Tab-separated table of C-alpha atoms in Angstrom:
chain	number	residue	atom	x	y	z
A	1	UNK	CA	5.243	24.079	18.112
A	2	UNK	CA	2.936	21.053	17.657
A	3	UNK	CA	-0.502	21.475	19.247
A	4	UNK	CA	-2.295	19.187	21.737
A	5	UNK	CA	-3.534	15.718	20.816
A	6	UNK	CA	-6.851	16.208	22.533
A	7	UNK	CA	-7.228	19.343	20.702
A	8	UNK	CA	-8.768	17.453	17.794
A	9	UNK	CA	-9.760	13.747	16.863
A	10	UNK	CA	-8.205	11.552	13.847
A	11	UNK	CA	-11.812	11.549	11.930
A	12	UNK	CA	-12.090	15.501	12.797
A	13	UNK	CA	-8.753	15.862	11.178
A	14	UNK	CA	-9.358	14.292	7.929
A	15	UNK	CA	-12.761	16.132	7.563
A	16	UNK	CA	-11.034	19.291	8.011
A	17	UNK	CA	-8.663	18.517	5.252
A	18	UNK	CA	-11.664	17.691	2.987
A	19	UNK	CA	-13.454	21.031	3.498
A	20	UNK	CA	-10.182	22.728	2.264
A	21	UNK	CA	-9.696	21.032	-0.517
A	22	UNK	CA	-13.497	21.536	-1.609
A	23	UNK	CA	-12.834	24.807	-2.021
A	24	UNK	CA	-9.814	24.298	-5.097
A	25	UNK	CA	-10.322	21.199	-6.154
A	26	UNK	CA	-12.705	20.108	-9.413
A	27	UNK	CA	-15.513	18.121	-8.658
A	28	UNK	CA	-13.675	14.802	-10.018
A	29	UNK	CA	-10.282	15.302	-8.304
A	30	UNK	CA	-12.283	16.150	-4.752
A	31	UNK	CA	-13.792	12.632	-5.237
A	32	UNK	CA	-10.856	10.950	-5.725
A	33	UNK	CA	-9.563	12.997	-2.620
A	34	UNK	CA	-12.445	10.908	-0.789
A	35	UNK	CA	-11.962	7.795	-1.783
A	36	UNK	CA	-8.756	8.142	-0.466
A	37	UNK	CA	-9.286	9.692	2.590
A	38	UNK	CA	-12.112	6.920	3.389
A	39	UNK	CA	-10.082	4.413	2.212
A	40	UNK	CA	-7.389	5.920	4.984
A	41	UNK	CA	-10.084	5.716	7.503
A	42	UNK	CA	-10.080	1.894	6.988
A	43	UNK	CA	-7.166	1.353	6.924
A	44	UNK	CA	-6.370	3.139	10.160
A	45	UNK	CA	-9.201	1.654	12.267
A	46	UNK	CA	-8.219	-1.634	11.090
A	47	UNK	CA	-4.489	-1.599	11.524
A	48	UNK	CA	-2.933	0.856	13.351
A	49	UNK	CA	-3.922	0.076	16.870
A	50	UNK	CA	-1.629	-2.211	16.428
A	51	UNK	CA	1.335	0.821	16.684
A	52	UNK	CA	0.052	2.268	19.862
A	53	UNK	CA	1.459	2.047	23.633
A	54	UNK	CA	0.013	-0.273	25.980
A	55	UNK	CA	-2.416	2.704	27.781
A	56	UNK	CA	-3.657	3.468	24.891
A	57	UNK	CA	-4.230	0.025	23.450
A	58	UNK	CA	-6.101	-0.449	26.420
A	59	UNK	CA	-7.978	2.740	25.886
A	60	UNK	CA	-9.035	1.588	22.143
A	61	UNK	CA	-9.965	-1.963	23.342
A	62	UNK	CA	-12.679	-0.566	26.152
A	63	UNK	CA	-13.717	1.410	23.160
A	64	UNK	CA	-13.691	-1.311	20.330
A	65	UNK	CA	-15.180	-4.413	22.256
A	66	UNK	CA	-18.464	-1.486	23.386
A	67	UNK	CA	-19.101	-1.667	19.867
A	68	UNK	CA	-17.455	1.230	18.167
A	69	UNK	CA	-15.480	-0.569	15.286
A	70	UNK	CA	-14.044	3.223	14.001
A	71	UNK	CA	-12.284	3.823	17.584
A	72	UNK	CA	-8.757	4.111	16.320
A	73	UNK	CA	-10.117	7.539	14.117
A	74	UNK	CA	-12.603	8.197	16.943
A	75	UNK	CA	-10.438	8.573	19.871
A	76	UNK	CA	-6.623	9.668	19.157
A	77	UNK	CA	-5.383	12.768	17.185
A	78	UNK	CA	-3.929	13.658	13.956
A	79	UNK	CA	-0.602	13.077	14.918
A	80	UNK	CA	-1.216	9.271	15.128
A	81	UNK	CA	-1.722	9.689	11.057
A	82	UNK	CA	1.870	9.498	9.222
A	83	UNK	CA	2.853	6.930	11.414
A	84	UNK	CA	0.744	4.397	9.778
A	85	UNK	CA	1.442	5.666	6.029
A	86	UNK	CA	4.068	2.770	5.369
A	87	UNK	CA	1.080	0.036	6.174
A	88	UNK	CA	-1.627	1.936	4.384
A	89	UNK	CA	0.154	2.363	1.177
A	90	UNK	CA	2.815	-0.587	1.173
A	91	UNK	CA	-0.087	-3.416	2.154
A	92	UNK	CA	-3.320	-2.011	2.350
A	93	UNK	CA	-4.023	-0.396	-0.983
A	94	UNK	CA	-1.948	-3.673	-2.481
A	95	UNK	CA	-3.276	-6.136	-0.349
A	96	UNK	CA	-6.564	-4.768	0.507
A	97	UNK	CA	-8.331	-2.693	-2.186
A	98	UNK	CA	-9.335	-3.775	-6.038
A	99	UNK	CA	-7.667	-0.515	-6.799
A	100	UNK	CA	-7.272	0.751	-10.408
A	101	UNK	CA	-4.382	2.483	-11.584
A	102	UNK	CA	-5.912	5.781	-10.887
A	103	UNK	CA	-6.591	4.883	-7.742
A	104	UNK	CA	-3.391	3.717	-6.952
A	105	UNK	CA	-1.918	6.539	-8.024
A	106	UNK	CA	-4.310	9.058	-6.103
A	107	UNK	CA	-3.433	7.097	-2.855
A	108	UNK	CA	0.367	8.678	-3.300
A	109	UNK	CA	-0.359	12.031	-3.966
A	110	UNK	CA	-3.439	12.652	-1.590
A	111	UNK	CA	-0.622	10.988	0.723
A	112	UNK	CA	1.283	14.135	0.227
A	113	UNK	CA	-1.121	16.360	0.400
A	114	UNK	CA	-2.482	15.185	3.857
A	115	UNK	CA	1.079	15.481	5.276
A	116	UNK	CA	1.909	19.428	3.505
A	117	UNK	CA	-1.717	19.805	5.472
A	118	UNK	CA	-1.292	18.418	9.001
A	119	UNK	CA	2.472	20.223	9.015
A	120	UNK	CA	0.392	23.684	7.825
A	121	UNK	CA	-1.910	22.814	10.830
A	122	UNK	CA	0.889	22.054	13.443
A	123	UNK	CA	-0.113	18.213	14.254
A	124	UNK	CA	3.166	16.861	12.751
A	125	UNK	CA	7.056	17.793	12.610
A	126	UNK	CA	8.942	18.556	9.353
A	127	UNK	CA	11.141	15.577	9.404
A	128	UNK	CA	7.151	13.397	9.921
A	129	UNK	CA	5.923	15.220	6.821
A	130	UNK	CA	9.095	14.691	4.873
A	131	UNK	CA	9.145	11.327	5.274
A	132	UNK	CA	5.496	11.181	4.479
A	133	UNK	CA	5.550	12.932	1.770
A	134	UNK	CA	8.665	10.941	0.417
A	135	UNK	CA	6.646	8.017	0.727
A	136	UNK	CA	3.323	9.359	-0.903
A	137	UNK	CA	5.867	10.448	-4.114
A	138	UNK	CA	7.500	7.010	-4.373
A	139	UNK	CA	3.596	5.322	-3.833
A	140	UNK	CA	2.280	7.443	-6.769
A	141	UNK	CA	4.849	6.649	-9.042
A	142	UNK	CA	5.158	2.987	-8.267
A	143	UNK	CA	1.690	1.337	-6.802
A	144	UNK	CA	0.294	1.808	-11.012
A	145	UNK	CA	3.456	0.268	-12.096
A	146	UNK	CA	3.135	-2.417	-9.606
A	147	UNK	CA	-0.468	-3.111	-10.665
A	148	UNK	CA	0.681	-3.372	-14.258
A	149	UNK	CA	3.431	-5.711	-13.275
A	150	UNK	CA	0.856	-7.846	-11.711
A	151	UNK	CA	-1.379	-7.828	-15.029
A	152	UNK	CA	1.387	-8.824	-17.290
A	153	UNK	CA	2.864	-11.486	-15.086
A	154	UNK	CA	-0.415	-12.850	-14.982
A	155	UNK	CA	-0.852	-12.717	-18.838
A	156	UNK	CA	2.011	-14.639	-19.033
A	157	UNK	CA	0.959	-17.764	-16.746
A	158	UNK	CA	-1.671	-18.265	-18.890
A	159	UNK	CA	0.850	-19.324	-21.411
A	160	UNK	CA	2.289	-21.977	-19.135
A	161	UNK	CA	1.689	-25.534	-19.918
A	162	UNK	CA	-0.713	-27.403	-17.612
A	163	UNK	CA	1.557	-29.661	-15.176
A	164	UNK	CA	1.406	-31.943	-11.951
A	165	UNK	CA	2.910	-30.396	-9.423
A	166	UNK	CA	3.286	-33.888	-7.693
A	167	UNK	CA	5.385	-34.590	-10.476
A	168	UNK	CA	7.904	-31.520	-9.082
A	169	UNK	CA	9.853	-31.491	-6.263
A	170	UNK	CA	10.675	-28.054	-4.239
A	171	UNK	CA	13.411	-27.048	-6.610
A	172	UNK	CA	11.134	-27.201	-9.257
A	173	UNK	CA	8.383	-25.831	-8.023
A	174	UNK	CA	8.014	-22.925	-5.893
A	175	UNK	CA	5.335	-21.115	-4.310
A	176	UNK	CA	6.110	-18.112	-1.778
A	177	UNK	CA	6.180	-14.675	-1.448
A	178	UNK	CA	9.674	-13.461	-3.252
A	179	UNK	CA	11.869	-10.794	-3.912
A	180	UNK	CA	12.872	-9.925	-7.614
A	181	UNK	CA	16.645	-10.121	-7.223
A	182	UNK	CA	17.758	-9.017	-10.809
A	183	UNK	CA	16.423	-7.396	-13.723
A	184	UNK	CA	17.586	-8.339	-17.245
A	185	UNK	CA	15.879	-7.958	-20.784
A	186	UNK	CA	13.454	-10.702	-21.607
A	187	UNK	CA	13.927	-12.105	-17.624
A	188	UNK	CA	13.068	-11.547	-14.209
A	189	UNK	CA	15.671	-13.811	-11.378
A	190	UNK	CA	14.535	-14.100	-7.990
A	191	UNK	CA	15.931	-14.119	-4.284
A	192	UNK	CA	17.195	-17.862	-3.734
A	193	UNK	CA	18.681	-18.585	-6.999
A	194	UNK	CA	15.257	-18.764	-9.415
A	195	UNK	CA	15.522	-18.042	-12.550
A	196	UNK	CA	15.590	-16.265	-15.142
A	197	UNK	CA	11.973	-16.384	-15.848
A	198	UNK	CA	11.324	-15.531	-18.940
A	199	UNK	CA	8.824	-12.365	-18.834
A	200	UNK	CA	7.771	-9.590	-21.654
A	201	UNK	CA	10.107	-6.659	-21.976
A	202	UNK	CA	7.532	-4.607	-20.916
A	203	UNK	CA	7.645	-6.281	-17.660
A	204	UNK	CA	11.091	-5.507	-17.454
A	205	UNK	CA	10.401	-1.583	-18.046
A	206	UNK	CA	7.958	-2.149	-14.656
A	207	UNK	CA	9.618	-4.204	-12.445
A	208	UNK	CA	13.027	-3.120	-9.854
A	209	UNK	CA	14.721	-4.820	-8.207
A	210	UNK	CA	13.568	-5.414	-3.951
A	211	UNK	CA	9.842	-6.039	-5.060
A	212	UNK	CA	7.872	-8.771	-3.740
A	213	UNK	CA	5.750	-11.042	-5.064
A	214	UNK	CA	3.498	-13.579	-4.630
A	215	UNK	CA	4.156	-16.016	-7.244
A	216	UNK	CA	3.974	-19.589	-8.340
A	217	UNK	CA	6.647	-20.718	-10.424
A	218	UNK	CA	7.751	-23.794	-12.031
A	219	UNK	CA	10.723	-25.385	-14.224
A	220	UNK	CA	9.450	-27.275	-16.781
A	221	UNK	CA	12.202	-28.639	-19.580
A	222	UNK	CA	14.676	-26.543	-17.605
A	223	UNK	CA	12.634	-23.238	-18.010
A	224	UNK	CA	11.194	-21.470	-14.976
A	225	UNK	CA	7.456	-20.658	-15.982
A	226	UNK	CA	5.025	-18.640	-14.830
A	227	UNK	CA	1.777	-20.639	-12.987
A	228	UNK	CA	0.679	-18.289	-10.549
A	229	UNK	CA	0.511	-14.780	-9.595
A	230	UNK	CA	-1.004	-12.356	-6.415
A	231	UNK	CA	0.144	-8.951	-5.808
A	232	UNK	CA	3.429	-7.292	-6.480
A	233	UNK	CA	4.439	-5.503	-3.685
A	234	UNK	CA	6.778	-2.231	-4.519
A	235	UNK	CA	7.629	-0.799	-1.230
């Protein structure tokens, strides 16, 4: 049986879960624990009143526009948490945060641990920390890989020949946020018919297929090149 919202807050929550792991974790893996957990914080405040009901909206707004810019965390209860999962580690840890590897891969598996924490504790269901922790698993395997697919596609624009883009029309040139659409050795193809870029193979190894990306890309001599690259989005 789940317990009562009002029972405890979103920001009383998390703090609980940092006292426990205190006591088992090493001094270096507790502060990566933190930085995730704070990191959390921010995200939540900033984006998930967004995925509340119109009463509580309301509720959050009164609170917010008095001045208290940590409402979301302030006011509603742990259960509010795992909803919001899919936005803190699909955009904000991408989008959001100059996140190393370690990082990145923290984000997943304190993820996890969070959601194993607030079932233990009664705030969630099974099927919300399932799906939680399924998330976290697929985050910490894929956010570093992501980041590393990044790095190499942006070594590789370097390599690209300086151009006029005026001198391009829009199937030439393309800049937009797209999906990798196939995966071959030596070549990435993208949703609309782009491609193959020509990439490392270790970019290969990285990338799968349903990514986004914010790229630039342009076909110069009949070769799509590399000019521009933001984040690589995995999930």
């Amino acid at each position: 049986m789940l317990r009562m919202a009002e029972e405890i807050t979103i920001d009383q929550a998390l703090e609980s879960f940092l006292d426990e792991q205190r006591e088992r974790l090493s001094a270096g893996t507790m502060h990566s624990y933190e930085q995730v957990v704070e990191l959390l914080r921010h995200s939540l405040n900033g984006y998930a009143p967004n995925t509340l009901d119109k009463g509580e909206h309301k509720r959050w707004t009164r609170a917010f526009e008095a001045g208290d810019e940590d409402a979301f965390c302030h006011l509603f209860g742990p259960e509010h948490i795992l909803g919001n999962v899919s936005e803190f580690l699909g955009y904000f840890m991408i989008h959001k945060v100059m996140a190393g590897q370690e990082l990145l891969r923290s984000a997943g598996t304190v993820t996890k641990k969070l959601a194993t924490w607030l079932y233990e504790q009664h705030y969630v269901s099974d099927e919300e920390r399932g799906i939680a922790v399924e998330r976290g698993t697929d985050a910490a395997r894929d956010l570093p890989r992501a980041e590393r697919l990044a790095t190499l596609l942006y070594d590789q624009s370097r390599h690209t020949p300086s151009f006029d883009p005026e001198d391009h029309g829009a199937a030439d040139f393309v800049e937009d946020y797209l999906m990798i659409d196939r995966v071959e050795p030596g070549a990435l193809y993208f949703a609309g018919g782009i491609g193959p870029v020509a990439v490392p193979e270790k970019a290969c190894t990285l990338a799968e297929v349903g990514w986004g990306v914010n790229i630039s890309l342009v076909r110069l001599d009949g070769t799509w090149r590399v000019v521009e690259v933001g984040n690589v989005y995995p999930m």
